[in-house]
Coordinates of C-alpha atoms in Angstrom, one line a residue:
X1 CA -64.9 -79.6 54.7
X2 CA -62.3 -76.8 55.5
X3 CA -61.9 -78.2 59.0
X4 CA -61.4 -81.7 57.6
X5 CA -58.8 -80.4 55.1
X6 CA -57.0 -78.6 57.9
X7 CA -57.0 -81.7 60.1
X8 CA -55.7 -83.8 57.2
X9 CA -52.9 -81.3 56.6
X10 CA -51.9 -81.4 60.2
X11 CA -51.9 -85.3 60.2
X12 CA -49.8 -85.3 57.0
X13 CA -47.2 -82.9 58.4
X14 CA -47.0 -84.9 61.7
X15 CA -46.8 -88.3 60.0
X16 CA -44.1 -87.2 57.5
X17 CA -42.1 -85.5 60.2
X18 CA -42.1 -88.6 62.4
X19 CA -41.1 -90.9 59.6
X20 CA -38.3 -88.5 58.6
X21 CA -37.0 -88.2 62.2
X22 CA -37.2 -91.9 63.0
X23 CA -36.2 -93.7 59.8
X24 CA -34.0 -91.4 57.8
X25 CA -31.2 -91.0 60.3
X26 CA -31.1 -94.7 61.1
X27 CA -31.2 -95.9 57.4
X28 CA -28.7 -93.1 56.7
X29 CA -26.4 -94.6 59.4
X30 CA -26.7 -98.0 57.8
X31 CA -25.8 -96.5 54.4
X32 CA -22.9 -94.6 56.0
X33 CA -21.5 -97.9 57.3
X34 CA -22.3 -99.6 54.0
X35 CA -20.4 -97.1 51.9
X36 CA -17.5 -97.0 54.3
X37 CA -17.0 -100.7 54.3
X38 CA -17.3 -100.8 50.5
X39 CA -14.7 -98.0 49.9
X40 CA -12.4 -98.9 52.8
X41 CA -10.0 -100.4 50.2
X42 CA -9.4 -96.9 48.8
X43 CA -7.9 -95.9 52.1
X44 CA -6.0 -99.1 52.6
X45 CA -4.4 -99.1 49.1
X46 CA -2.1 -96.1 49.3
X47 CA -1.4 -96.6 53.0
X48 CA 0.4 -99.9 52.9
X49 CA -1.9 -102.5 51.4
X50 CA -0.7 -102.2 47.8
X51 CA 3.0 -102.4 48.9
X52 CA 2.4 -105.3 51.3
X53 CA 0.5 -107.3 48.7
X54 CA 2.7 -106.1 45.8
X55 CA -0.2 -104.8 43.7
X56 CA -0.2 -102.8 40.4
X57 CA -2.7 -100.1 39.8
X58 CA -4.7 -102.4 37.5
X59 CA -4.8 -105.1 40.2
X60 CA -5.9 -102.6 42.8
X61 CA -8.6 -101.4 40.4
X62 CA -9.8 -105.0 39.7
X63 CA -9.9 -105.7 43.5
X64 CA -12.0 -102.5 44.0
X65 CA -14.3 -103.4 41.1
X66 CA -14.8 -107.2 41.5
X67 CA -17.0 -106.3 44.5
X68 CA -19.7 -105.5 41.9
X69 CA -19.6 -109.0 40.3
X70 CA -21.4 -110.6 43.2
X71 CA -23.3 -107.5 44.0
X72 CA -24.8 -107.3 40.4
X73 CA -25.7 -111.0 40.2
X74 CA -27.8 -111.0 43.4
X75 CA -29.2 -107.5 43.2
X76 CA -32.6 -108.2 41.7
X77 CA -33.3 -111.4 43.6
X78 CA -32.3 -109.7 46.9
X79 CA -34.7 -106.8 46.4
X80 CA -37.5 -109.2 45.5
X81 CA -36.8 -111.1 48.7
X82 CA -36.9 -107.8 50.6
X83 CA -40.4 -107.2 49.1
X84 CA -41.5 -110.7 50.1
X85 CA -40.0 -111.0 53.6
X86 CA -40.0 -107.4 54.7
X87 CA -37.3 -104.8 55.0
X88 CA -36.7 -105.3 58.8
X89 CA -35.5 -108.9 58.4
X90 CA -33.8 -108.5 55.1
X91 CA -31.8 -105.4 55.7
X92 CA -30.7 -106.7 59.1
X93 CA -29.6 -110.0 57.4
X94 CA -27.7 -108.1 54.7
X95 CA -25.9 -105.9 57.2
X96 CA -24.7 -108.6 59.6
X97 CA -23.5 -110.8 56.7
X98 CA -21.5 -108.0 55.1
X99 CA -20.0 -107.0 58.5
X100 CA -18.7 -110.6 59.0
X101 CA -17.1 -110.6 55.5
X102 CA -15.7 -107.1 56.0
X103 CA -14.0 -108.3 59.2
X104 CA -12.1 -111.0 57.3
X105 CA -10.2 -108.3 55.4
X106 CA -8.1 -107.8 58.5
X107 CA -6.2 -111.0 57.8
X108 CA -6.0 -111.0 53.9
X109 CA -2.5 -112.1 52.9
X110 CA -2.5 -112.2 49.0
X111 CA -4.0 -110.6 46.0
X112 CA -6.2 -113.7 45.2
X113 CA -7.5 -113.6 48.7
X114 CA -8.3 -110.0 48.3
X115 CA -10.2 -110.6 45.1
X116 CA -12.2 -113.4 46.8
X117 CA -13.1 -111.3 49.8
X118 CA -14.1 -108.3 47.7
X119 CA -16.3 -110.6 45.6
X120 CA -18.0 -112.1 48.7
X121 CA -18.5 -108.6 50.2
X122 CA -20.4 -107.7 47.0
X123 CA -22.5 -110.9 47.4
X124 CA -23.2 -110.0 51.1
X125 CA -24.1 -106.3 50.3
X126 CA -26.3 -107.1 47.3
X127 CA -29.7 -105.5 47.6
X128 CA -28.9 -103.1 50.5
X129 CA -29.0 -99.8 48.6
X130 CA -32.0 -100.4 46.3
X131 CA -33.7 -102.0 49.3
X132 CA -33.1 -98.9 51.4
X133 CA -34.4 -96.7 48.5
X134 CA -37.5 -99.0 48.1
X135 CA -38.1 -99.0 51.9
X136 CA -38.0 -95.3 52.3
X137 CA -40.1 -94.8 49.2
X138 CA -42.8 -97.0 50.7
X139 CA -43.1 -94.8 53.7
X140 CA -43.9 -91.3 52.3
X141 CA -46.0 -90.0 49.4
X142 CA -44.4 -88.9 46.2
X143 CA -44.5 -85.2 46.9
X144 CA -42.3 -85.8 50.0
X145 CA -40.1 -88.5 48.5
X146 CA -37.4 -86.3 46.9
X147 CA -36.8 -84.5 50.2
X148 CA -36.6 -87.7 52.2
X149 CA -34.2 -89.4 49.8
X150 CA -32.0 -86.3 49.7
X151 CA -31.7 -86.4 53.5
X152 CA -30.9 -90.1 53.3
X153 CA -28.3 -89.5 50.6
X154 CA -26.4 -87.1 52.9
X155 CA -24.9 -90.2 54.4
X156 CA -22.9 -90.9 51.3
X157 CA -20.7 -87.8 51.2
X158 CA -20.6 -87.6 55.0
X159 CA -19.1 -91.1 54.9
X160 CA -16.0 -89.6 53.4
X161 CA -16.2 -86.4 55.5
X162 CA -16.2 -88.4 58.7
X163 CA -14.9 -91.7 57.4
X164 CA -11.7 -90.5 55.8
X165 CA -10.3 -89.0 59.1
X166 CA -11.6 -92.1 61.0
X167 CA -9.9 -94.4 58.6
X168 CA -6.7 -92.4 58.8
X169 CA -6.8 -92.5 62.6
X170 CA -7.2 -96.3 62.6
X171 CA -4.3 -96.6 60.1
X172 CA -2.1 -94.5 62.4
X173 CA -2.7 -97.2 65.1
X174 CA -0.1 -99.2 63.2
X175 CA 1.3 -102.0 65.4
X176 CA -1.7 -102.4 67.6
X177 CA -2.2 -106.1 68.2
X178 CA 0.8 -106.7 66.0
X179 CA -1.2 -105.6 62.9
X180 CA -0.4 -103.2 60.1
X181 CA -2.4 -99.9 60.2
X182 CA -4.5 -100.8 57.1
X183 CA -5.5 -104.1 58.7
X184 CA -6.6 -102.3 61.9
X185 CA -8.6 -99.9 59.7
X186 CA -10.5 -102.8 58.1
X187 CA -11.2 -104.3 61.6
X188 CA -12.5 -101.0 63.0
X189 CA -14.9 -100.2 60.2
X190 CA -16.4 -103.7 60.0
X191 CA -17.6 -104.1 63.6
X192 CA -20.3 -101.4 63.4
X193 CA -22.0 -103.2 60.6
X194 CA -22.6 -106.3 62.8
X195 CA -23.8 -104.2 65.7
X196 CA -26.1 -101.9 63.8
X197 CA -27.5 -104.8 61.8
X198 CA -28.6 -106.6 64.9
X199 CA -30.2 -103.4 66.3
X200 CA -32.1 -102.8 63.0
X201 CA -34.0 -106.1 63.5
X202 CA -35.7 -104.7 66.5
X203 CA -35.8 -101.0 65.5
X204 CA -37.3 -101.0 62.0
X205 CA -41.0 -101.6 61.0
X206 CA -41.8 -103.0 57.6
X207 CA -44.7 -100.5 56.7
X208 CA -46.7 -97.6 58.2
X209 CA -49.5 -100.0 59.3
X210 CA -46.9 -101.7 61.6
X211 CA -45.5 -98.5 63.2
X212 CA -46.6 -98.3 66.8
X213 CA -44.8 -94.9 67.0
X214 CA -47.4 -93.4 64.7
X215 CA -50.9 -92.4 65.9
X216 CA -53.8 -94.4 64.4
X217 CA -54.7 -91.3 62.4
X218 CA -51.2 -91.0 61.0
X219 CA -51.0 -94.7 60.2
X220 CA -54.3 -94.6 58.4
X221 CA -53.5 -91.5 56.5
X222 CA -50.1 -92.8 55.3
X223 CA -51.6 -96.2 54.3
X224 CA -54.5 -94.7 52.4
X225 CA -52.4 -92.1 50.7
X226 CA -49.8 -94.6 49.5
X227 CA -52.5 -97.0 48.3
X228 CA -54.1 -94.2 46.4
X229 CA -50.8 -93.3 44.7
X230 CA -50.2 -96.9 43.7
X231 CA -53.7 -97.1 42.2
X232 CA -53.1 -93.9 40.3
X233 CA -49.9 -95.3 38.8
X234 CA -51.6 -98.5 37.7
X235 CA -54.5 -96.6 36.1
X236 CA -52.0 -94.2 34.3
X237 CA -49.4 -96.8 33.2
X238 CA -50.8 -100.3 33.6
X239 CA -49.5 -102.8 36.1
X240 CA -46.0 -103.5 34.9
X241 CA -44.9 -106.2 37.4
X242 CA -42.5 -108.6 35.8
X243 CA -42.4 -106.5 32.6
X244 CA -40.4 -103.9 34.6
X245 CA -37.3 -105.7 33.4
X246 CA -38.2 -105.0 29.8
X247 CA -39.6 -101.5 30.2
X248 CA -37.6 -99.1 28.0
X249 CA -37.8 -96.4 30.6
X250 CA -36.2 -98.6 33.2
X251 CA -33.3 -99.3 30.8
X252 CA -33.0 -95.6 29.9
X253 CA -32.7 -94.8 33.6
X254 CA -30.2 -97.6 34.0
X255 CA -27.9 -96.0 31.4
X256 CA -28.2 -92.6 33.0
X257 CA -27.4 -94.0 36.4
X258 CA -24.4 -95.9 35.0
X259 CA -22.7 -92.6 34.0
X260 CA -23.3 -91.0 37.4
X261 CA -22.0 -94.1 39.3
X262 CA -19.0 -94.3 37.0
X263 CA -18.0 -90.8 38.1
X264 CA -18.8 -91.5 41.8
X265 CA -16.6 -94.6 42.1
X266 CA -13.8 -93.3 40.0
X267 CA -13.4 -90.5 42.6
X268 CA -14.2 -92.7 45.6
X269 CA -11.7 -95.4 44.8
X270 CA -8.8 -93.3 43.4
X271 CA -9.0 -89.9 45.1
X272 CA -6.8 -91.0 48.1
X273 CA -4.3 -92.4 45.5
X274 CA -4.4 -89.2 43.5
X275 CA -3.8 -87.2 46.7
X276 CA -0.9 -89.5 47.6
X277 CA 0.6 -88.6 44.1
X278 CA 0.7 -84.8 45.0
X279 CA 4.1 -85.3 46.5
X280 CA 5.6 -86.5 43.2
X281 CA 3.7 -84.0 41.1
X282 CA 3.7 -80.9 43.2
X283 CA 6.4 -81.6 45.8
X284 CA 4.0 -81.5 48.7
X285 CA 4.3 -83.6 51.9
X286 CA 1.3 -84.8 53.9
X287 CA 1.1 -87.4 56.7
X288 CA -1.6 -90.1 56.7
X289 CA -4.0 -88.0 58.7
X290 CA -3.5 -85.0 56.5
X291 CA -4.3 -87.1 53.5
X292 CA -7.5 -88.3 55.2
X293 CA -8.6 -84.7 55.8
X294 CA -7.8 -83.7 52.2
X295 CA -9.8 -86.7 50.9
X296 CA -12.8 -85.4 52.9
X297 CA -12.6 -81.9 51.5
X298 CA -14.8 -82.4 48.4
X299 CA -17.5 -84.2 50.3
X300 CA -18.6 -81.6 52.8
X301 CA -19.6 -79.1 50.1
X302 CA -21.2 -82.1 48.3
X303 CA -23.4 -82.7 51.4
X304 CA -24.5 -79.0 51.3
X305 CA -25.2 -79.3 47.5
X306 CA -27.5 -82.3 48.1
X307 CA -29.5 -80.3 50.6
X308 CA -29.7 -77.0 48.8
X309 CA -30.3 -78.5 45.3
X310 CA -33.0 -80.9 46.5
X311 CA -34.9 -78.2 48.3
X312 CA -34.8 -76.1 45.1
X313 CA -36.1 -79.2 43.1
X314 CA -38.7 -80.1 45.7
X315 CA -40.5 -76.8 45.1
X316 CA -40.7 -77.4 41.4
X317 CA -41.0 -81.1 41.0
X318 CA -38.2 -83.2 39.6
X319 CA -37.5 -82.5 35.9
X320 CA -34.8 -83.9 33.6
X321 CA -32.6 -80.8 33.7
X322 CA -32.4 -81.0 37.5
X323 CA -30.3 -84.1 36.9
X324 CA -28.8 -83.2 33.5
X325 CA -27.3 -79.9 34.6
X326 CA -25.3 -81.3 37.5
X327 CA -24.2 -84.2 35.3
X328 CA -22.9 -81.9 32.6
X329 CA -21.0 -79.8 35.2
X330 CA -19.4 -82.9 36.5
X331 CA -18.6 -84.1 33.0
X332 CA -16.6 -80.9 32.4
X333 CA -14.9 -80.5 35.8
X334 CA -13.5 -84.0 36.4
X335 CA -11.1 -84.1 33.5
X336 CA -10.2 -80.5 34.2
X337 CA -9.2 -81.4 37.7
X338 CA -6.0 -83.2 36.7
X339 CA -5.0 -80.4 34.3
X340 CA -4.7 -78.0 37.2
X341 CA -1.3 -76.6 38.4
X342 CA -1.6 -77.0 42.2
X343 CA -3.1 -79.3 44.8
X344 CA -5.6 -76.5 45.8
X345 CA -7.0 -76.1 42.3
X346 CA -7.1 -79.8 41.7
X347 CA -9.1 -80.4 44.9
X348 CA -11.4 -77.4 43.9
X349 CA -12.3 -79.1 40.6
X350 CA -12.8 -82.4 42.2
X351 CA -15.1 -80.7 44.8
X352 CA -17.2 -79.3 42.0
X353 CA -17.5 -82.8 40.5
X354 CA -18.5 -84.3 43.8
X355 CA -21.1 -81.6 44.3
X356 CA -22.5 -82.2 40.8
X357 CA -22.7 -86.0 41.2
X358 CA -24.4 -85.8 44.6
X359 CA -26.8 -83.1 43.6
X360 CA -28.0 -85.4 40.8
X361 CA -28.3 -88.7 42.6
X362 CA -31.2 -88.2 45.1
X363 CA -33.3 -86.4 42.5
X364 CA -32.6 -89.3 40.0
X365 CA -34.1 -91.8 42.5
X366 CA -37.4 -89.9 42.6
X367 CA -38.0 -90.8 39.0
X368 CA -38.6 -94.6 39.0
X369 CA -41.3 -94.4 41.7
X370 CA -43.4 -92.3 39.3
X371 CA -44.4 -95.3 37.3
X372 CA -43.3 -98.5 39.2
X373 CA -45.5 -100.2 41.8
X374 CA -45.2 -103.2 44.1
X375 CA -43.0 -106.0 42.8
X376 CA -42.3 -104.0 39.7
X377 CA -40.8 -101.3 41.9
X378 CA -38.6 -103.8 43.6
X379 CA -37.5 -105.4 40.4
X380 CA -37.1 -102.1 38.4
X381 CA -35.2 -100.2 41.1
X382 CA -32.9 -103.2 41.6
X383 CA -32.3 -103.5 37.9
X384 CA -31.4 -99.8 37.6
X385 CA -29.0 -100.1 40.5
X386 CA -27.6 -103.3 39.0
X387 CA -26.9 -101.8 35.6
X388 CA -25.6 -98.6 37.2
X389 CA -23.3 -100.5 39.4
X390 CA -21.6 -102.3 36.6
X391 CA -19.8 -98.9 36.5
X392 CA -18.7 -99.8 40.1
X393 CA -16.5 -102.4 38.5
X394 CA -15.7 -100.6 35.2
X395 CA -14.7 -97.3 36.8
X396 CA -11.9 -98.5 39.1
X397 CA -10.7 -101.2 36.7
X398 CA -10.6 -99.0 33.6
X399 CA -9.0 -96.2 35.6
X400 CA -6.3 -98.5 36.8
X401 CA -5.6 -99.9 33.3
X402 CA -5.3 -96.5 31.7
X403 CA -3.1 -95.3 34.6
X404 CA -0.8 -98.2 34.1
X405 CA -0.8 -97.7 30.3
X406 CA -0.2 -93.9 30.3
X407 CA 1.4 -93.3 33.7
X408 CA -1.1 -90.5 34.3
X409 CA -4.6 -90.1 35.5
X410 CA -5.6 -87.6 32.9
X411 CA -6.8 -90.2 30.3
X412 CA -9.1 -92.1 32.7
X413 CA -10.6 -88.9 34.0
X414 CA -11.6 -87.9 30.4
X415 CA -13.4 -91.3 30.2
X416 CA -15.2 -90.4 33.4
X417 CA -16.2 -87.0 31.8
X418 CA -17.5 -88.8 28.7
X419 CA -19.8 -91.1 30.6
X420 CA -21.2 -88.3 32.7
X421 CA -21.8 -86.3 29.6
X422 CA -23.8 -89.2 28.2
X423 CA -25.9 -89.2 31.5
X424 CA -26.5 -85.5 31.1
X425 CA -27.9 -86.0 27.5
X426 CA -30.2 -88.8 28.7
X427 CA -31.4 -86.7 31.7
X428 CA -32.4 -83.8 29.5
X429 CA -34.6 -86.2 27.5
X430 CA -36.3 -87.6 30.7
X431 CA -39.4 -85.3 30.6
X432 CA -40.5 -86.9 27.4
X433 CA -40.0 -90.4 28.7
X434 CA -41.5 -90.4 32.2
X435 CA -44.8 -89.2 33.6
X436 CA -45.2 -85.9 35.3
X437 CA -45.8 -85.7 39.0
X438 CA -49.0 -83.8 38.5
X439 CA -50.7 -87.1 37.8
X440 CA -50.0 -88.1 41.4
X441 CA -51.0 -85.0 43.3
X442 CA -52.6 -85.4 46.7
X443 CA -56.3 -86.1 47.0
X444 CA -58.2 -83.0 48.1
X445 CA -60.5 -83.6 51.1

């Protein structure tokens, strides 16, 4: 019995290690490209696009946010299609489609065209993020899921760490092919989506049973362990299936996620513009590449925060305060950022906010899979992401409106702080609303 337990432990470690090494970097690369294409408008705006298209702050915010109209409408159907047809085909289809749409931004010539393309980009990207979460969650048992999702989430802050200087370099290629720098930037960040999307069709496997790169023992162990977990969820909580869309816990998590995403996108879409405003506020002067590097500053510590906080949480099991504490820190730091008296202290406070948001997010996504199974997981995760991403429209649009109305960014940042504080309050109540992970502990051989 002891030998069998030892063998099972070795198979588990080997299987999880192979899944982590093969799938997480590749899905992370897809997410990197996804987030870069989604937020490329934030680099284009202050670097020529708003002037060339004669846009106000509210119009820019609306253009950034209208992406989420199409994204939200098709989120749940897209994730159900992924569950039905398989992640390999569906994620590849999503990626190639959004790459083609993203490429068209190179030739946008008016505000209405920009609105249309942003809407279509949202339609094209719908289902990618919750599909990636669902896909990775279906490959490892619950006790490893928080660590795997944290490694995957590293791609999001690293998108800005690497993507901001990349976008700045492309913008500095102004005049190449007779195009403005911001147009060259759109062209340069769109092509990788098409290429990687095609590769993913051949590289990914839908489930452990299809993975030829695992040994038979590893495939069998993963398949059996994941099936056992699903059965345990059904026994403990009933088979939710279509009722996932009416489950109170799903809506509670949706509200929590809304506040986190509101903070994430308020920073993502307006940080380059806030940095561009340092010249008028503090008398500083930065070129395009300098601004790109400054934009990246908050996100490198955020990547470290994801790793360190998730390792801390993994040893204890995800609890509500593991999400609520970072959310509350973010709620306090983001409005404080624009009350600072120098560029350095402003960026420091924004860095604290970024660390807080990114520390909370991967641990948040370990919660839904505690009680959602099969199609219910596809629908529930998609719904949470859908409701949360309404903030993707609300954050940039409300931020732009309040900036136009007040002439300052202080008021919209207080709104960000309010939504993140609400998320913190909900998070602290989670342990009374969702099952503990002890119900899904590994089977003892």
